[in-house]
Amino acid sequence: MNYTTEAPAVWEPAFADAEDCLLSTDQCMVHGQHYFVKGLIEIPVIGSDEVFSWGVWVSLSRESFSRASDLWDRSGREAEKPYFGWLTTDLPVYPATTLNLKTRVHTRPVGERPFIELEPTDHPLAVEQRTGISLERVREIASTVLHADAGEQR
């Protein structure tokens, strides 16, 4: 019920050795100029109490990233107002790219990934977040992702 990506779409393995780049499980910085946090796009599964989630990366402004970092381990951080961000994960199961969709990043309690709310547009991902998906759609996503991953390993 979950698919996650390791890094933002702009990350390249060569960045790992650069002093001005960082990639952790929750935060990323590229050349000291581009800042990202990992969060969850949650989609209700219709007729179920289950939620399907995409683990995605969102770019933040320097100010928002700095603020989020300052509050990272602070109790009560979930009271923070949402940050504006751009989705920087391309999800392979949608006919149109998911890169650069507008988002709002909602901070959650310490230890929980932020909730990523998509701008309510007609993009299929945004529609699914608002209206939910069937269990059959979850299976379709899983099949597509598994086949894509198998192709990358060859």
mmCIF file of C-alpha atoms in Angstrom:
data_model
loop_
_atom_site.group_PDB
_atom_site.id
_atom_site.type_symbol
_atom_site.label_atom_id
_atom_site.label_comp_id
_atom_site.label_asym_id
_atom_site.label_seq_id
_atom_site.Cartn_x
_atom_site.Cartn_y
_atom_site.Cartn_z
ATOM 1 C CA MET A 1 0.000 0.000 0.000
ATOM 2 C CA ASN A 2 3.048 2.197 -0.319
ATOM 3 C CA TYR A 3 5.567 3.122 -2.998
ATOM 4 C CA THR A 4 8.521 5.341 -2.207
ATOM 5 C CA THR A 5 11.407 6.937 -4.060
ATOM 6 C CA GLU A 6 14.963 7.204 -2.804
ATOM 7 C CA ALA A 7 15.726 10.736 -3.981
ATOM 8 C CA PRO A 8 14.280 13.748 -5.801
ATOM 9 C CA ALA A 9 14.248 13.518 -9.600
ATOM 10 C CA VAL A 10 17.129 16.024 -9.809
ATOM 11 C CA TRP A 11 19.488 13.953 -7.628
ATOM 12 C CA GLU A 12 22.428 12.293 -9.340
ATOM 13 C CA PRO A 13 24.738 9.705 -7.727
ATOM 14 C CA ALA A 14 27.762 11.954 -8.386
ATOM 15 C CA PHE A 15 26.295 14.505 -5.942
ATOM 16 C CA ALA A 16 26.955 12.124 -3.024
ATOM 17 C CA ASP A 17 30.625 13.167 -2.930
ATOM 18 C CA ALA A 18 29.984 16.907 -3.160
ATOM 19 C CA GLU A 19 30.345 18.980 0.021
ATOM 20 C CA ASP A 20 27.385 21.170 -0.888
ATOM 21 C CA CYS A 21 25.034 18.212 -1.459
ATOM 22 C CA LEU A 22 23.226 15.992 1.033
ATOM 23 C CA LEU A 23 20.794 13.098 0.754
ATOM 24 C CA SER A 24 19.287 11.525 3.862
ATOM 25 C CA THR A 25 16.111 9.488 4.207
ATOM 26 C CA ASP A 26 14.122 12.672 4.919
ATOM 27 C CA GLN A 27 15.976 15.675 3.528
ATOM 28 C CA CYS A 28 18.028 16.594 0.493
ATOM 29 C CA MET A 29 20.134 19.554 -0.595
ATOM 30 C CA VAL A 30 21.684 19.999 -4.036
ATOM 31 C CA HIS A 31 24.620 22.378 -4.457
ATOM 32 C CA GLY A 32 23.511 24.407 -1.452
ATOM 33 C CA GLN A 33 20.780 25.965 -3.610
ATOM 34 C CA HIS A 34 17.947 23.447 -3.920
ATOM 35 C CA TYR A 35 16.172 22.000 -0.898
ATOM 36 C CA PHE A 36 13.831 19.023 -0.570
ATOM 37 C CA VAL A 37 11.902 17.077 2.054
ATOM 38 C CA LYS A 38 10.312 13.665 1.770
ATOM 39 C CA GLY A 39 6.633 13.285 2.545
ATOM 40 C CA LEU A 40 3.569 11.201 1.804
ATOM 41 C CA ILE A 41 0.797 11.729 -0.700
ATOM 42 C CA GLU A 42 -1.984 9.708 0.870
ATOM 43 C CA ILE A 43 -4.879 8.371 -1.177
ATOM 44 C CA PRO A 44 -7.914 6.760 0.441
ATOM 45 C CA VAL A 45 -8.830 3.283 -0.811
ATOM 46 C CA ILE A 46 -12.547 3.286 -1.554
ATOM 47 C CA GLY A 47 -14.585 0.814 0.492
ATOM 48 C CA SER A 48 -11.725 0.275 2.935
ATOM 49 C CA ASP A 49 -10.050 1.834 5.954
ATOM 50 C CA GLU A 50 -6.747 1.473 4.091
ATOM 51 C CA VAL A 51 -4.725 4.325 2.632
ATOM 52 C CA PHE A 52 -2.350 4.012 -0.309
ATOM 53 C CA SER A 53 0.651 6.322 -0.051
ATOM 54 C CA TRP A 54 3.324 7.625 -2.365
ATOM 55 C CA GLY A 55 6.611 8.517 -0.637
ATOM 56 C CA VAL A 56 7.672 11.578 -2.635
ATOM 57 C CA TRP A 57 10.067 14.502 -2.581
ATOM 58 C CA VAL A 58 8.990 18.126 -2.576
ATOM 59 C CA SER A 59 11.196 21.148 -3.165
ATOM 60 C CA LEU A 60 10.998 23.932 -0.614
ATOM 61 C CA SER A 61 12.347 27.453 -0.545
ATOM 62 C CA ARG A 62 15.540 27.986 1.454
ATOM 63 C CA GLU A 63 13.492 29.730 4.167
ATOM 64 C CA SER A 64 10.909 26.936 4.452
ATOM 65 C CA PHE A 65 13.586 24.235 4.442
ATOM 66 C CA SER A 66 15.534 26.058 7.151
ATOM 67 C CA ARG A 67 12.393 26.447 9.263
ATOM 68 C CA ALA A 68 11.425 22.783 8.805
ATOM 69 C CA SER A 69 14.971 21.740 9.735
ATOM 70 C CA ASP A 70 14.941 23.925 12.855
ATOM 71 C CA LEU A 71 11.707 22.231 13.986
ATOM 72 C CA TRP A 72 12.662 18.696 12.844
ATOM 73 C CA ASP A 73 12.985 17.201 16.332
ATOM 74 C CA ARG A 74 10.796 19.685 18.192
ATOM 75 C CA SER A 75 7.608 18.537 19.891
ATOM 76 C CA GLY A 76 4.567 20.479 18.683
ATOM 77 C CA ARG A 77 6.000 21.068 15.209
ATOM 78 C CA GLU A 78 2.698 19.891 13.696
ATOM 79 C CA ALA A 79 1.236 23.299 14.608
ATOM 80 C CA GLU A 80 3.440 24.824 11.889
ATOM 81 C CA LYS A 81 1.607 26.331 8.910
ATOM 82 C CA PRO A 82 1.976 24.310 5.681
ATOM 83 C CA TYR A 83 4.901 25.111 3.398
ATOM 84 C CA PHE A 84 4.484 25.641 -0.337
ATOM 85 C CA GLY A 85 6.461 23.206 -2.468
ATOM 86 C CA TRP A 86 6.839 21.684 -5.920
ATOM 87 C CA LEU A 87 6.575 17.921 -6.383
ATOM 88 C CA THR A 88 9.983 16.636 -7.543
ATOM 89 C CA THR A 89 9.117 12.977 -7.999
ATOM 90 C CA ASP A 90 7.914 11.622 -11.322
ATOM 91 C CA LEU A 91 5.475 8.795 -10.665
ATOM 92 C CA PRO A 92 5.484 6.336 -13.567
ATOM 93 C CA VAL A 93 1.834 5.303 -13.404
ATOM 94 C CA TYR A 94 0.311 8.570 -14.623
ATOM 95 C CA PRO A 95 -0.050 9.588 -18.281
ATOM 96 C CA ALA A 96 1.102 13.149 -17.522
ATOM 97 C CA THR A 97 4.241 13.909 -15.549
ATOM 98 C CA THR A 98 3.844 14.546 -11.847
ATOM 99 C CA LEU A 99 6.947 16.746 -11.757
ATOM 100 C CA ASN A 100 6.331 20.315 -10.619
ATOM 101 C CA LEU A 101 2.778 19.855 -9.361
ATOM 102 C CA LYS A 102 2.032 22.476 -6.700
ATOM 103 C CA THR A 103 1.824 21.167 -3.151
ATOM 104 C CA ARG A 104 1.364 22.139 0.461
ATOM 105 C CA VAL A 105 3.618 20.342 2.928
ATOM 106 C CA HIS A 106 1.883 19.718 6.261
ATOM 107 C CA THR A 107 4.260 18.996 9.135
ATOM 108 C CA ARG A 108 3.252 16.127 11.412
ATOM 109 C CA PRO A 109 4.435 15.103 14.887
ATOM 110 C CA VAL A 110 8.106 14.164 15.346
ATOM 111 C CA GLY A 111 8.818 10.784 13.758
ATOM 112 C CA GLU A 112 6.094 11.094 11.101
ATOM 113 C CA ARG A 113 6.695 12.121 7.502
ATOM 114 C CA PRO A 114 4.938 15.285 6.335
ATOM 115 C CA PHE A 115 1.577 14.994 4.579
ATOM 116 C CA ILE A 116 1.773 16.279 1.001
ATOM 117 C CA GLU A 117 -1.417 17.919 -0.221
ATOM 118 C CA LEU A 118 -1.641 18.465 -3.964
ATOM 119 C CA GLU A 119 -3.212 21.565 -5.419
ATOM 120 C CA PRO A 120 -6.739 20.551 -6.463
ATOM 121 C CA THR A 121 -6.271 20.367 -10.231
ATOM 122 C CA ASP A 122 -7.500 17.927 -12.874
ATOM 123 C CA HIS A 123 -4.180 16.021 -12.865
ATOM 124 C CA PRO A 124 -5.044 12.321 -12.288
ATOM 125 C CA LEU A 125 -2.888 12.149 -9.133
ATOM 126 C CA ALA A 126 -4.630 15.173 -7.609
ATOM 127 C CA VAL A 127 -8.031 13.738 -8.533
ATOM 128 C CA GLU A 128 -7.130 10.402 -6.923
ATOM 129 C CA GLN A 129 -5.997 12.154 -3.745
ATOM 130 C CA ARG A 130 -9.343 13.957 -3.521
ATOM 131 C CA THR A 131 -11.666 11.119 -4.550
ATOM 132 C CA GLY A 132 -9.811 7.940 -3.596
ATOM 133 C CA ILE A 133 -8.939 4.821 -5.601
ATOM 134 C CA SER A 134 -10.282 1.292 -5.848
ATOM 135 C CA LEU A 135 -8.413 -1.786 -4.668
ATOM 136 C CA GLU A 136 -8.144 -2.735 -8.342
ATOM 137 C CA ARG A 137 -6.330 0.568 -8.996
ATOM 138 C CA VAL A 138 -3.922 -0.250 -6.133
ATOM 139 C CA ARG A 139 -3.174 -3.583 -7.856
ATOM 140 C CA GLU A 140 -2.675 -1.793 -11.186
ATOM 141 C CA ILE A 141 -0.226 0.655 -9.571
ATOM 142 C CA ALA A 142 1.667 -2.207 -7.901
ATOM 143 C CA SER A 143 1.934 -4.107 -11.185
ATOM 144 C CA THR A 144 3.176 -1.056 -13.087
ATOM 145 C CA VAL A 145 5.731 -0.171 -10.405
ATOM 146 C CA LEU A 146 7.010 -3.768 -10.117
ATOM 147 C CA HIS A 147 7.471 -4.005 -13.884
ATOM 148 C CA ALA A 148 9.234 -0.631 -13.985
ATOM 149 C CA ASP A 149 11.571 -1.683 -11.147
ATOM 150 C CA ALA A 150 12.337 -5.001 -12.873
ATOM 151 C CA GLY A 151 13.260 -3.103 -16.057
ATOM 152 C CA GLU A 152 15.677 -0.858 -14.124
ATOM 153 C CA GLN A 153 17.469 -3.865 -12.605
ATOM 154 C CA ARG A 154 18.345 -5.409 -15.973
#
